[in-house]
Each structure stands twice: as structure tokens, then as C-alpha cells.
Tab-separated table of C-alpha atoms and ligand atoms in Angstrom:
chain	number	residue	atom	x	y	z
W	440	GLN	CA	20.793	14.155	-13.499
W	441	GLN	CA	23.963	13.869	-14.660
W	442	THR	CA	26.334	10.555	-15.306
W	443	THR	CA	29.749	10.249	-14.296
W	444	ARG	CA	30.548	7.868	-16.797
W	445	GLN	CA	29.307	6.264	-19.148
W	446	SER	CA	29.546	2.169	-19.088
W	447	PRO	CA	28.560	-0.534	-21.922
W	448	ARG	CA	24.921	-0.513	-22.789
W	449	CYS	CA	23.118	-3.704	-24.248
W	450	ALA	CA	20.080	-4.143	-26.388
W	451	VAL	CA	17.416	-4.231	-23.567
W	452	SER	CA	16.272	-1.140	-22.313
W	453	ASP	CA	16.613	0.309	-18.944
W	454	GLU	CA	12.492	0.657	-18.786
W	455	THR	CA	12.535	-2.917	-19.286
W	456	TYR	CA	14.777	-3.823	-16.243
W	457	MET	CA	12.814	-1.032	-14.288
W	458	ASP	CA	9.375	-2.646	-15.400
W	459	ARG	CA	11.150	-6.068	-13.883
W	460	CYS	CA	11.789	-4.419	-10.709
W	461	ILE	CA	8.446	-2.810	-9.851
W	462	GLN	CA	7.168	-6.369	-10.430
W	463	LEU	CA	8.881	-8.042	-7.935
W	464	ALA	CA	8.614	-4.749	-5.440
W	465	LEU	CA	5.213	-5.739	-5.957
W	466	MET	CA	5.442	-9.299	-4.619
W	467	ALA	CA	5.471	-8.188	-0.999
W	468	ARG	CA	3.766	-5.999	0.877
W	469	PRO	CA	6.472	-4.957	4.091
W	470	SER	CA	4.843	-2.053	5.514
W	471	PRO	CA	5.743	0.333	7.255
W	472	ASN	CA	8.501	-0.235	5.152
W	473	PRO	CA	8.105	0.374	1.375
W	474	PRO	CA	7.843	-2.181	-1.515
W	475	VAL	CA	11.331	-2.274	-3.032
W	476	GLY	CA	12.459	-4.205	-6.346
W	477	CYS	CA	16.126	-4.872	-8.190
W	478	VAL	CA	17.714	-6.534	-11.059
W	479	VAL	CA	21.490	-6.937	-11.858
W	480	VAL	CA	22.174	-7.205	-15.043
W	481	ASP	CA	25.205	-8.423	-16.968
W	482	PRO	CA	26.239	-5.744	-19.230
W	483	ASP	CA	28.026	-7.504	-21.826
W	484	THR	CA	25.321	-9.765	-22.331
W	485	GLY	CA	22.176	-8.273	-20.979
W	486	ARG	CA	21.224	-11.185	-18.779
W	487	ILE	CA	19.419	-10.774	-15.746
W	488	VAL	CA	22.070	-12.541	-13.008
W	489	GLY	CA	20.150	-11.453	-9.889
W	490	GLU	CA	16.766	-10.529	-8.465
W	491	GLY	CA	15.476	-9.776	-5.284
W	492	PHE	CA	12.646	-7.806	-3.313
W	493	HIS	CA	12.157	-6.261	0.375
W	494	PRO	CA	9.863	-9.285	1.480
W	495	ARG	CA	9.030	-7.603	4.720
W	496	ALA	CA	10.174	-4.734	7.774
W	497	GLY	CA	13.004	-5.961	9.780
W	498	TYR	CA	14.360	-8.380	6.843
W	499	PRO	CA	17.268	-7.188	4.739
W	500	HIS	CA	16.684	-5.384	1.717
W	501	ALA	CA	16.165	-5.800	-1.971
W	502	GLU	CA	19.555	-5.087	-3.415
W	503	GLN	CA	20.705	-7.427	-0.627
W	504	TYR	CA	18.731	-10.418	-2.106
W	505	ALA	CA	19.702	-9.477	-5.815
W	506	LEU	CA	23.534	-9.085	-4.588
W	507	GLN	CA	23.248	-12.768	-3.095
W	508	ALA	CA	22.187	-13.750	-6.175
W	509	THR	CA	24.060	-12.472	-8.387
W	510	PHE	CA	26.841	-14.052	-6.465
W	511	THR	CA	25.931	-17.259	-6.916
W	512	THR	CA	25.001	-17.128	-10.366
W	513	LEU	CA	28.479	-15.575	-11.027
W	514	ARG	CA	30.304	-18.370	-9.272
W	515	ASN	CA	28.326	-21.047	-10.837
W	516	ALA	CA	28.669	-19.245	-14.278
W	517	SER	CA	32.678	-19.458	-13.767
W	518	SER	CA	32.990	-23.021	-12.729
W	519	HIS	CA	30.711	-24.007	-15.594
W	520	GLN	CA	28.183	-25.506	-13.183
W	521	ASN	CA	25.299	-23.862	-14.287
W	522	GLN	CA	23.866	-21.006	-16.652
W	523	HIS	CA	22.696	-18.194	-15.884
W	524	LEU	CA	19.884	-18.599	-13.910
W	525	ALA	CA	18.509	-15.720	-11.660
W	526	ALA	CA	16.933	-16.402	-8.692
W	527	THR	CA	14.851	-14.276	-7.006
W	528	VAL	CA	15.258	-15.148	-3.259
W	529	SER	CA	12.953	-14.587	-0.329
W	530	GLU	CA	14.546	-15.769	2.714
W	531	PRO	CA	16.977	-14.013	4.785
W	532	VAL	CA	20.404	-14.198	3.928
W	533	ALA	CA	24.259	-13.722	5.305
W	534	ALA	CA	25.641	-10.876	4.121
W	535	LEU	CA	28.623	-13.077	2.250
W	536	PRO	CA	31.036	-10.777	0.554
W	537	GLY	CA	31.198	-11.225	-3.297
W	538	SER	CA	31.671	-9.773	-6.313
W	539	ALA	CA	29.261	-8.313	-8.836
W	540	ARG	CA	32.021	-6.521	-10.648
W	541	GLY	CA	31.131	-4.155	-13.695
W	542	MET	CA	27.660	-5.237	-12.700
W	543	HIS	CA	24.785	-2.482	-13.936
W	544	VAL	CA	21.937	-2.694	-10.344
W	545	TYR	CA	18.606	-1.010	-11.535
W	546	VAL	CA	16.493	-0.386	-8.375
W	547	THR	CA	12.948	0.976	-7.821
W	548	LEU	CA	14.272	3.261	-5.045
W	549	GLU	CA	17.417	5.171	-4.109
W	550	PRO	CA	19.591	2.634	-1.800
W	551	CYS	CA	19.491	3.148	1.735
W	552	ASN	CA	22.716	5.379	3.160
W	553	HIS	CA	21.981	4.475	6.403
W	554	TYR	CA	22.209	1.535	9.441
W	555	GLY	CA	18.300	0.851	10.093
W	556	ARG	CA	17.626	-2.248	10.906
W	557	THR	CA	19.924	-3.748	8.012
W	558	PRO	CA	23.685	-2.106	6.953
W	559	PRO	CA	23.013	0.526	4.152
W	560	CYS	CA	22.503	-1.157	0.958
W	561	THR	CA	25.129	1.784	-0.885
W	562	GLU	CA	27.755	-0.009	1.127
W	563	SER	CA	27.515	-3.273	-0.071
W	564	LEU	CA	26.836	-1.802	-4.037
W	565	ILE	CA	30.153	-0.489	-3.564
W	566	GLN	CA	31.946	-3.372	-2.051
W	567	ALA	CA	30.135	-5.740	-4.852
W	568	GLN	CA	32.201	-3.076	-7.358
W	569	VAL	CA	28.754	-3.003	-9.496
W	570	SER	CA	29.510	-0.009	-11.776
W	571	ARG	CA	26.489	1.317	-12.614
W	572	VAL	CA	23.311	1.710	-10.337
W	573	VAL	CA	19.602	2.592	-12.217
W	574	ILE	CA	17.082	4.518	-9.793
W	575	GLY	CA	13.254	4.464	-10.093
W	576	THR	CA	13.172	7.614	-7.364
W	577	ARG	CA	14.599	9.312	-4.412
W	578	ASP	CA	13.746	7.422	-0.929
W	579	PRO	CA	11.792	10.159	1.120
W	580	ASP	CA	12.979	8.868	4.162
W	581	PRO	CA	15.686	12.080	5.553
W	582	ARG	CA	17.932	9.563	6.686
W	583	THR	CA	19.001	8.929	2.592
W	584	ALA	CA	17.051	11.216	1.103
W	585	GLY	CA	19.442	12.131	-2.102
W	586	SER	CA	22.578	10.928	-0.123
W	587	GLY	CA	22.714	6.945	-1.418
W	588	ALA	CA	23.233	7.836	-4.861
W	589	GLU	CA	25.735	10.670	-4.188
W	590	ARG	CA	27.529	8.228	-1.579
W	591	LEU	CA	27.714	5.851	-4.676
W	592	ARG	CA	28.512	8.419	-6.935
W	593	ARG	CA	31.751	9.375	-4.358
W	594	ALA	CA	32.747	5.768	-5.055
W	595	GLY	CA	32.666	5.938	-8.772
W	596	ILE	CA	29.880	4.124	-9.796
W	597	GLU	CA	27.347	5.768	-12.864
W	598	VAL	CA	24.207	6.557	-11.290
W	599	GLN	CA	21.058	7.322	-12.845
W	600	PHE	CA	17.460	8.802	-11.902
W	601	GLY	CA	14.577	7.854	-13.884
W	602	PRO	CA	12.922	5.532	-16.071
W	603	ARG	CA	10.257	4.377	-15.219
W	604	ALA	CA	9.881	7.660	-12.196
W	605	ALA	CA	6.105	7.994	-12.569
W	606	GLU	CA	4.991	4.150	-11.843
W	607	CYS	CA	7.985	4.592	-8.993
W	608	LEU	CA	6.770	7.443	-7.321
W	609	LYS	CA	3.146	5.862	-7.127
W	610	LEU	CA	4.558	2.513	-5.805
W	611	TYR	CA	5.886	5.117	-2.499
W	612	GLU	CA	2.854	7.148	-2.579
W	613	GLY	CA	1.669	5.816	0.807
W	614	PHE	CA	5.293	5.545	2.206
W	615	GLN	CA	6.100	8.839	1.273
W	616	HIS	CA	2.140	10.592	2.691
W	617	ARG	CA	3.508	8.601	5.900
W	618	ILE	CA	6.970	9.991	6.196
W	619	HIS	CA	5.975	13.618	5.770
W	620	HIS	CA	2.756	13.500	7.643
W	621	GLN	CA	3.114	10.653	9.673
W	622	THR	CA	-0.213	9.169	8.917
W	623	PRO	CA	-0.855	6.755	6.424
W	624	LEU	CA	-2.592	8.000	3.481
W	625	GLY	CA	-6.201	7.623	3.254
W	626	ILE	CA	-8.214	6.482	0.062
W	627	LEU	CA	-11.774	7.112	-0.470
W	628	LYS	CA	-13.115	4.746	-2.615
W	629	TYR	CA	-16.707	4.534	-4.297
W	630	ALA	CA	-18.409	3.244	-7.118
W	631	MET	CA	-21.580	5.710	-8.001
W	632	SER	CA	-24.012	5.795	-11.317
W	633	LEU	CA	-23.415	8.931	-13.624
W	634	ASP	CA	-26.189	10.373	-11.494
W	635	GLY	CA	-24.260	10.233	-8.208
W	636	LYS	CA	-25.970	7.289	-6.713
W	637	ILE	CA	-24.250	4.737	-4.921
W	638	ALA	CA	-27.352	2.129	-4.238
W	639	THR	CA	-31.028	1.628	-5.263
W	640	GLU	CA	-33.670	3.319	-2.819
W	641	THR	CA	-34.342	-0.258	-1.660
W	642	GLY	CA	-30.745	-0.174	-1.002
W	643	ASP	CA	-29.503	-2.597	-3.603
W	644	ALA	CA	-26.075	-2.119	-4.786
W	645	ARG	CA	-24.885	-5.300	-6.413
W	646	TRP	CA	-23.255	-4.241	-8.987
W	647	VAL	CA	-22.778	-0.205	-9.567
W	648	SER	CA	-19.873	-0.678	-11.532
W	649	SER	CA	-18.647	-3.582	-14.097
W	650	ALA	CA	-16.744	-6.644	-13.168
W	651	THR	CA	-13.562	-5.482	-14.430
W	652	SER	CA	-13.543	-2.149	-12.097
W	653	ARG	CA	-14.294	-4.278	-9.194
W	654	ARG	CA	-11.198	-6.855	-9.936
W	655	TYR	CA	-9.242	-3.870	-10.176
W	656	VAL	CA	-10.742	-3.203	-6.366
W	657	HIS	CA	-9.667	-5.810	-5.296
W	658	GLU	CA	-6.156	-4.971	-6.684
W	659	LEU	CA	-6.040	-2.775	-4.665
W	660	ARG	CA	-6.969	-3.585	-2.240
W	661	ALA	CA	-4.057	-6.172	-2.344
W	662	ARG	CA	-1.739	-2.991	-2.176
W	663	CYS	CA	-3.382	-1.427	0.524
W	664	ASP	CA	-2.573	-2.024	4.428
W	665	ALA	CA	-6.258	-1.656	5.628
W	666	VAL	CA	-9.729	-1.725	4.553
W	667	VAL	CA	-12.074	0.403	6.689
W	668	VAL	CA	-16.353	0.333	6.215
W	669	GLY	CA	-18.554	1.422	9.251
W	670	ALA	CA	-20.838	-0.829	11.726
W	671	GLY	CA	-23.822	-0.059	8.806
W	672	THR	CA	-22.111	-1.557	6.402
W	673	VAL	CA	-21.636	-5.058	8.220
W	674	ARG	CA	-25.057	-4.622	9.126
W	675	ARG	CA	-26.256	-4.451	5.651
W	676	ASP	CA	-23.945	-5.798	3.130
W	677	ASP	CA	-22.067	-8.489	5.470
W	678	PRO	CA	-19.439	-8.272	3.433
W	679	ALA	CA	-15.985	-10.367	3.615
W	680	LEU	CA	-13.545	-7.504	2.901
W	681	THR	CA	-10.945	-10.488	1.226
W	682	VAL	CA	-8.932	-10.346	-1.973
W	683	ARG	CA	-10.158	-12.589	-4.345
W	684	LEU	CA	-7.307	-12.614	-7.250
W	685	GLU	CA	-7.022	-15.891	-9.206
W	686	GLU	CA	-3.338	-15.535	-8.393
W	687	SER	CA	-2.498	-15.998	-4.706
W	688	ILE	CA	-1.384	-13.576	-2.801
W	689	ASP	CA	-2.010	-14.665	0.681
W	690	VAL	CA	1.596	-14.935	1.704
W	691	PRO	CA	1.630	-14.424	5.035
W	692	GLU	CA	5.236	-15.206	5.333
W	693	LEU	CA	6.346	-12.602	2.766
W	694	GLY	CA	4.237	-10.116	4.773
W	695	TYR	CA	1.756	-10.012	2.412
W	696	GLY	CA	-1.382	-11.305	3.388
W	697	GLN	CA	-4.863	-10.293	3.179
W	698	PRO	CA	-5.173	-6.470	4.949
W	699	LEU	CA	-6.504	-5.965	7.936
W	700	ARG	CA	-10.155	-5.370	7.980
W	701	VAL	CA	-11.686	-2.673	10.048
W	702	VAL	CA	-14.843	-1.619	10.982
W	703	MET	CA	-15.765	1.311	12.935
W	704	CYS	CA	-18.765	1.517	15.576
W	705	THR	CA	-20.301	3.047	18.597
W	706	SER	CA	-21.154	0.057	19.646
W	707	ALA	CA	-19.627	-3.311	19.767
W	708	ALA	CA	-22.824	-4.749	21.578
W	709	ARG	CA	-25.583	-3.569	19.138
W	710	LEU	CA	-23.267	-4.560	16.083
W	711	TRP	CA	-22.526	-8.531	17.643
W	712	ARG	CA	-26.335	-8.417	18.689
W	713	ASP	CA	-27.558	-7.629	15.032
W	714	ARG	CA	-24.616	-9.862	13.216
W	715	PRO	CA	-23.091	-12.280	15.412
W	716	ASP	CA	-22.521	-14.491	12.075
W	717	ALA	CA	-20.771	-12.035	10.121
W	718	LYS	CA	-17.747	-12.970	7.905
W	719	LEU	CA	-15.367	-10.060	9.232
W	720	TRP	CA	-16.113	-11.946	12.601
W	721	ASP	CA	-14.360	-15.157	10.988
W	722	THR	CA	-10.325	-14.663	11.982
W	723	SER	CA	-9.083	-17.070	10.086
W	724	VAL	CA	-9.357	-16.065	6.980
W	725	ALA	CA	-8.197	-12.218	7.445
W	726	PRO	CA	-7.261	-10.264	10.375
W	727	THR	CA	-10.208	-7.716	11.826
W	728	VAL	CA	-10.206	-4.591	14.135
W	729	LEU	CA	-13.151	-3.573	15.664
W	730	ALA	CA	-12.718	0.289	16.301
W	731	VAL	CA	-14.888	1.553	18.885
W	732	SER	CA	-15.598	4.894	19.597
W	733	SER	CA	-18.508	6.635	21.781
W	734	ALA	CA	-18.255	9.463	19.266
W	735	GLY	CA	-20.333	11.766	21.093
W	736	GLU	CA	-23.368	9.285	21.297
W	737	VAL	CA	-22.403	8.691	25.065
W	738	SER	CA	-19.768	10.151	27.149
W	739	SER	CA	-16.618	9.338	26.706
W	740	SER	CA	-16.334	8.763	30.593
W	741	LYS	CA	-18.983	5.903	30.679
W	742	GLU	CA	-18.101	2.837	31.790
W	743	LEU	CA	-18.539	-0.097	29.213
W	744	ASP	CA	-22.005	-2.077	30.892
W	745	ALA	CA	-22.323	-5.483	30.727
W	746	ALA	CA	-23.038	-6.245	26.934
W	747	GLU	CA	-20.077	-4.210	26.326
W	748	ARG	CA	-17.928	-6.096	27.983
W	749	GLU	CA	-19.434	-9.472	26.939
W	750	ALA	CA	-19.106	-8.664	23.120
W	751	ILE	CA	-15.775	-7.393	23.839
W	752	LEU	CA	-15.170	-11.152	25.076
W	753	ALA	CA	-17.234	-12.337	22.572
W	754	LEU	CA	-15.308	-10.620	19.640
W	755	ARG	CA	-11.801	-11.319	21.079
W	756	SER	CA	-12.525	-14.887	21.845
W	757	ARG	CA	-12.903	-14.959	17.551
W	758	GLY	CA	-9.700	-13.362	17.553
W	759	VAL	CA	-10.961	-10.002	16.875
W	760	GLN	CA	-8.727	-7.193	17.833
W	761	ILE	CA	-10.433	-3.960	19.477
W	762	ALA	CA	-9.149	-0.303	19.070
W	763	TYR	CA	-10.672	1.770	21.341
W	764	LEU	CA	-11.090	5.043	19.913
W	765	ASP	CA	-11.284	7.365	23.053
W	766	ALA	CA	-8.254	7.026	24.088
W	767	LEU	CA	-6.793	9.183	21.023
W	768	LEU	CA	-8.648	12.077	22.116
W	769	PRO	CA	-8.903	14.741	21.074
W	770	LEU	CA	-8.737	13.437	17.973
W	771	PRO	CA	-12.300	13.126	16.110
W	772	PRO	CA	-12.688	9.198	15.263
W	773	THR	CA	-11.351	8.593	11.889
W	774	ARG	CA	-8.130	10.397	12.918
W	775	ALA	CA	-8.196	8.684	15.726
W	776	LEU	CA	-8.359	5.157	13.690
W	777	MET	CA	-5.451	6.500	11.029
W	778	GLN	CA	-3.347	7.245	14.304
W	779	TRP	CA	-3.815	3.884	15.515
W	780	LEU	CA	-3.216	2.298	12.367
W	781	TYR	CA	-0.284	4.518	11.991
W	782	ASP	CA	1.352	3.205	14.947
W	783	TYR	CA	0.014	-0.223	13.817
W	784	GLY	CA	2.674	0.459	10.870
W	785	CYS	CA	0.223	1.146	8.314
W	786	THR	CA	1.444	3.015	4.796
W	787	THR	CA	-2.236	3.079	2.721
W	788	VAL	CA	-6.234	3.013	4.389
W	789	LEU	CA	-8.673	1.925	1.937
W	790	TRP	CA	-12.248	3.244	2.859
W	791	GLU	CA	-14.796	1.467	1.153
W	792	CYS	CA	-17.690	2.329	3.342
W	793	GLY	CA	-21.141	4.225	3.214
W	794	GLY	CA	-22.038	8.385	2.696
W	795	THR	CA	-22.349	8.917	6.669
W	796	LEU	CA	-19.034	7.508	7.804
W	797	ALA	CA	-17.581	8.469	4.604
W	798	THR	CA	-18.628	12.200	5.494
W	799	SER	CA	-17.116	12.051	8.661
W	800	ALA	CA	-13.398	10.779	7.058
W	801	VAL	CA	-13.744	13.667	4.555
W	802	ARG	CA	-14.508	15.962	7.497
W	803	GLU	CA	-11.917	15.139	9.739
W	804	SER	CA	-9.054	14.665	7.074
W	805	ALA	CA	-8.708	10.963	7.500
W	806	VAL	CA	-8.654	10.292	3.434
W	807	HIS	CA	-6.535	12.073	1.184
W	808	LYS	CA	-7.477	10.744	-2.010
W	809	ILE	CA	-10.941	9.572	-3.622
W	810	LEU	CA	-11.085	6.954	-6.104
W	811	VAL	CA	-14.017	6.597	-7.985
W	812	PHE	CA	-16.215	4.349	-10.780
W	813	VAL	CA	-18.360	6.132	-12.452
W	814	ALA	CA	-20.728	3.702	-14.292
W	815	PRO	CA	-22.711	5.203	-17.475
W	816	LYS	CA	-25.828	4.142	-15.754
W	817	LEU	CA	-29.222	6.197	-14.372
W	818	VAL	CA	-30.222	5.264	-10.755
W	819	GLY	CA	-32.744	8.892	-9.654
W	820	GLY	CA	-33.986	8.123	-6.780
W	821	ARG	CA	-34.934	11.127	-4.158
W	822	SER	CA	-33.200	8.941	-1.468
W	823	SER	CA	-31.036	6.272	-3.013
W	824	PRO	CA	-27.812	6.534	-1.171
W	825	THR	CA	-25.323	9.192	-2.102
W	826	PRO	CA	-21.348	8.457	-1.991
W	827	ILE	CA	-21.096	11.653	0.763
W	828	ALA	CA	-24.526	11.540	2.478
W	829	ALA	CA	-23.869	13.714	4.706
W	830	ASP	CA	-23.435	17.003	5.739
W	831	LEU	CA	-20.267	19.054	5.261
W	832	GLY	CA	-20.811	22.661	6.362
W	833	VAL	CA	-21.174	23.460	2.336
W	834	ARG	CA	-23.693	26.501	2.086
W	835	ASN	CA	-22.542	28.456	-1.077
W	836	MET	CA	-21.102	26.323	-4.244
W	837	GLU	CA	-18.272	28.706	-3.667
W	838	GLU	CA	-17.327	26.756	-0.196
W	839	ALA	CA	-17.477	23.367	-1.826
W	840	LEU	CA	-14.339	21.723	-0.995
W	841	ALA	CA	-12.254	21.895	-4.085
W	842	LEU	CA	-10.173	19.228	-5.268
W	843	ARG	CA	-7.081	18.323	-7.379
W	844	LEU	CA	-7.916	15.903	-10.245
W	845	GLY	CA	-5.512	13.292	-10.961
W	846	ARG	CA	-5.574	10.260	-13.480
W	847	MET	CA	-8.998	9.296	-15.352
W	848	GLU	CA	-9.079	5.913	-17.177
W	849	VAL	CA	-11.490	4.400	-18.428
W	850	ILE	CA	-11.919	1.228	-17.567
W	851	GLY	CA	-12.048	-2.096	-19.924
W	852	SER	CA	-13.820	-1.178	-23.082
W	853	GLY	CA	-15.782	1.305	-21.696
W	854	GLN	CA	-17.925	0.004	-19.186
W	855	ASP	CA	-16.950	2.293	-16.193
W	856	VAL	CA	-14.253	5.732	-15.581
W	857	LEU	CA	-12.113	5.842	-13.009
W	858	ILE	CA	-11.525	9.285	-11.706
W	859	GLU	CA	-8.682	9.938	-8.861
W	860	ALA	CA	-9.110	13.228	-6.970
W	861	TYR	CA	-6.265	14.634	-4.384
W	862	LEU	CA	-7.522	16.527	-1.269
W	863	ASP	CA	-4.605	18.668	-0.928
W	864	SER	CA	-5.932	20.699	1.853
W	865	ASN	CA	-4.254	17.904	3.866
D	957	AOF	C1	17.038	-0.069	0.279
D	957	AOF	N1	16.153	-1.319	-0.159
D	957	AOF	O1	15.135	-2.803	-0.075
D	957	AOF	C2	13.855	-1.105	0.802
D	957	AOF	C3	14.810	0.418	1.992
D	957	AOF	O2	14.164	-0.419	8.691
D	957	AOF	P1	15.282	-1.239	7.997
D	957	AOF	O3	16.600	-0.846	8.637
D	957	AOF	O4	14.934	-1.892	6.709
D	957	AOF	O5	15.454	0.849	7.063
D	957	AOF	C4	14.311	0.878	6.116
D	957	AOF	C5	14.064	1.890	5.620
D	957	AOF	O6	15.147	2.032	4.292
D	957	AOF	C6	13.064	2.481	5.070
D	957	AOF	O7	12.661	3.934	5.479
D	957	AOF	C7	13.543	2.953	3.248
D	957	AOF	O8	14.166	3.807	3.420
D	957	AOF	C8	14.301	2.032	3.215
D	957	AOF	N2	14.194	0.861	2.441
D	957	AOF	N3	15.819	1.108	0.998
D	957	AOF	O9	18.005	0.164	-0.107
D	957	AOF	C9	15.436	-1.310	0.202
D	957	AOF	N4	13.220	-1.627	1.531
D	958	ZN	ZN1	18.930	-0.314	1.500
């Protein structure tokens, strides 16, 4: 990108400030809005004079908090009360006018240029008289998409795109997918042995991948809005599906509580009968949705029988939300669930299901990306479960679904290999 004029530069690199912005962005999960982090830097000293992030949809944007913190820092500095104290603000702020004249602003996403739930950040930055804005990546929201940068340039502000562009794009993968395809990004995740098994013949799966990979999964869960499993997994494993990391991320007031836990089933009554004490029914630790679809098992017009009604009442009384997927026919069940989760405000949905539901999710295009942890071990066994266990309709090898390889990474000191692949045809 062309820059319109040069501002004084300081010793700390743009990348370092952008890294801090990314850290700030990751402090919240404001879906359906994008996570955004912003820092304001005094170019003469290289010091950060204000920081902010977008805490949740409907709250002010990252730039507003960072500017507000800057006004406070600069006011205090000029009256010799306080040293440069960068404040991370997470409470709603009133957009008080103030001056940040000559300051440099770093932000992960292009500042918005539209009146949404909040006024445009471009106008606030212009009013505050900042001299340079460094942007991680363009806003895919068509209401801004390039016009934010253009507006700043027209006001004589130096605008630069790019440091940590790839990292920032990654931050907006789900947000961008939601905007472009009107559905959340579906990620199928599983761990398998080198011979493609997700458990032994007896069903034991604890654990296929290493502790390092499992920690990585918790970080991934923390970034997703919902985690989906099938009734079979609940029957077999009774998973909690919560994010368990040493550092607490559970700050619901920042829009950063636990992800939604979703179970897909064809009969609430059967699941309730088999697992009346499932960890997922304890909604005090995280919210749970039971997504019920008749999925061809019974006619969609069939009335809920007494047992089904009773189970649903019992689950509701424990705080479980019920999603009736048949209401979204003719969408197939997994797509109906994605539609329901889109309406709920999700940007990224993690499918942590077994091989049967995973097959449906792939067939029905509810999954757009696959994350596989491959453990260097052999399990064997003719009937050991595999990640895509049902029929994909592939008869000849040339009909196999061709995926586009993304990132590959060795986890830890060679414990597992992580492979990322995209189903682009979705
Ligand atoms: C920014 N900084 O921190 C965020 C931005 O509903 P609203 O008014 O909050 O607008 C949401 C849109 O604003 C969202 O789609 C995206 O384009 C932009 N998000 N922009 O300058 C922020 N969160
Ligand atoms: Zn904004």
C-alpha cells in the first residue's frame, strides 16, 4: 500500500505493536462481531499510551476504548499526575472528545466507516487527530470493506496495511466466512493414529494424541462459539466439552464465557433415558443445546410422544435449550444446525463428533475445514473406529473428496503432527 506521508518512527517495530493488538483481540470472543485489538503509541517515545479491545457485540469498538485510554494517559501526563499508564478498558465508555494529536494507532481490523450499533471509528480517529493508522487486515464487512482506510487517507492520515497480515486474517476466518456464506465456519477436529484409527476395537480413545495436542484443542475450543457432538458420543464418553485452561478465560461479562455445547440427537427421550446424569446437562458450568431432528428415523410430521415431551421438559428445567432442526427442513440436519447456530450469532463451530456424524457433516457441507492430529502410533483392528466412518458415496478413488492442504505443524517436540485441510467446494 502507498503511504501518503511519513511520520516519525521509533525503535520498536510495527510487528511488535501488532502482536500486542492480537493479544488484546484474543481477550474476548464478541461473536457475531469480530475480535479486534488496538494500541495507541506515542511515536516520540515508542510507548503505548492506550489499549483496548472489542469486548462484545453492541459495545464500543476497540479503537474507542484505546482512544479513551489515550486521552486519560495524555491528560494525566500533561498535568504531571501520572506516568504513561496504558489502561485496558473493558467497561463501556462515553465517546468523550479528546486529543491524541500525532499518535500512531495499531489495530487488527480496518476501522469501521459505518454507523452500526456504534458510530464509525474512522470519524473518532480523525477527530482525535492521530497521524498514522497501521491496520492488520481489511474489514470483510461490506459496509466498511476498504472504505475505512480510504476515509482516513482522505483526512490526511498515513495508513498502512500489513504487519502480521496472515495472523490477522486467521483471526477473522470465521467472521469472514459468516459474512461471505451466511453460515458459521465449520471445523471438524479429530485425533487419529498413523493407521487412521480414532479408538481401539474396544472403544478406548483416552488418549490418541499427546497432552500438548489436547491443550491445543482447549485453546481452539476457547476460540470457537460452539462445540458439536452426537448422542453416541454422550452415551459413550459423557464429555464435559468445556474449556479447561490454567488461565481463566471464563469472563461472561466480556462475552467470553464457555462455548455453547451442542448435542445432536434423533430422540431426546432415548438420550435422557440412557444418560440422565450426563455432564452436559449441568448448565451451571456452560450452556447446552440439544438439537433434535427426526433425520429420517420417523416422519417429520410425527407428534412428540409423551416420553419425548417429558424428556424435553426435564432437560429444559435443567437449563438445556432445545433446537428443533425439523423446523428448518428441507435443510439436512447438520446444515439446519449450522443455520440455527448462525441465527444464534456463531462465527465458528467446532465439530468434535464421532465418525458417523462427521460423515453427515462432511456430506451435507456443514464442515469447511478439517483439523487432524496424527499421533505416531499404530492401533490396528478391523473394526477400530475411523474418523469418517460412513459412506461418502465414493466408489472410485478419483471420486474421493479432494481437499486443499493448509498448515502443517509438528506439535511439541514431535509428539503429533497437526494437519489442516479445507473443503473448498463448500
Ligand atoms: C472496528 N473496531 O473493534 C470492531 C469492528 O454492530 P457494530 O456497530 O458494533 O458493528 C459491527 C461491525 O463493525 C462488524 O461487522 C465489523 O465490520 C466492524 N467491527 N470495527 O473498527 C472494532 N469490532
Ligand atoms: Zn469501529
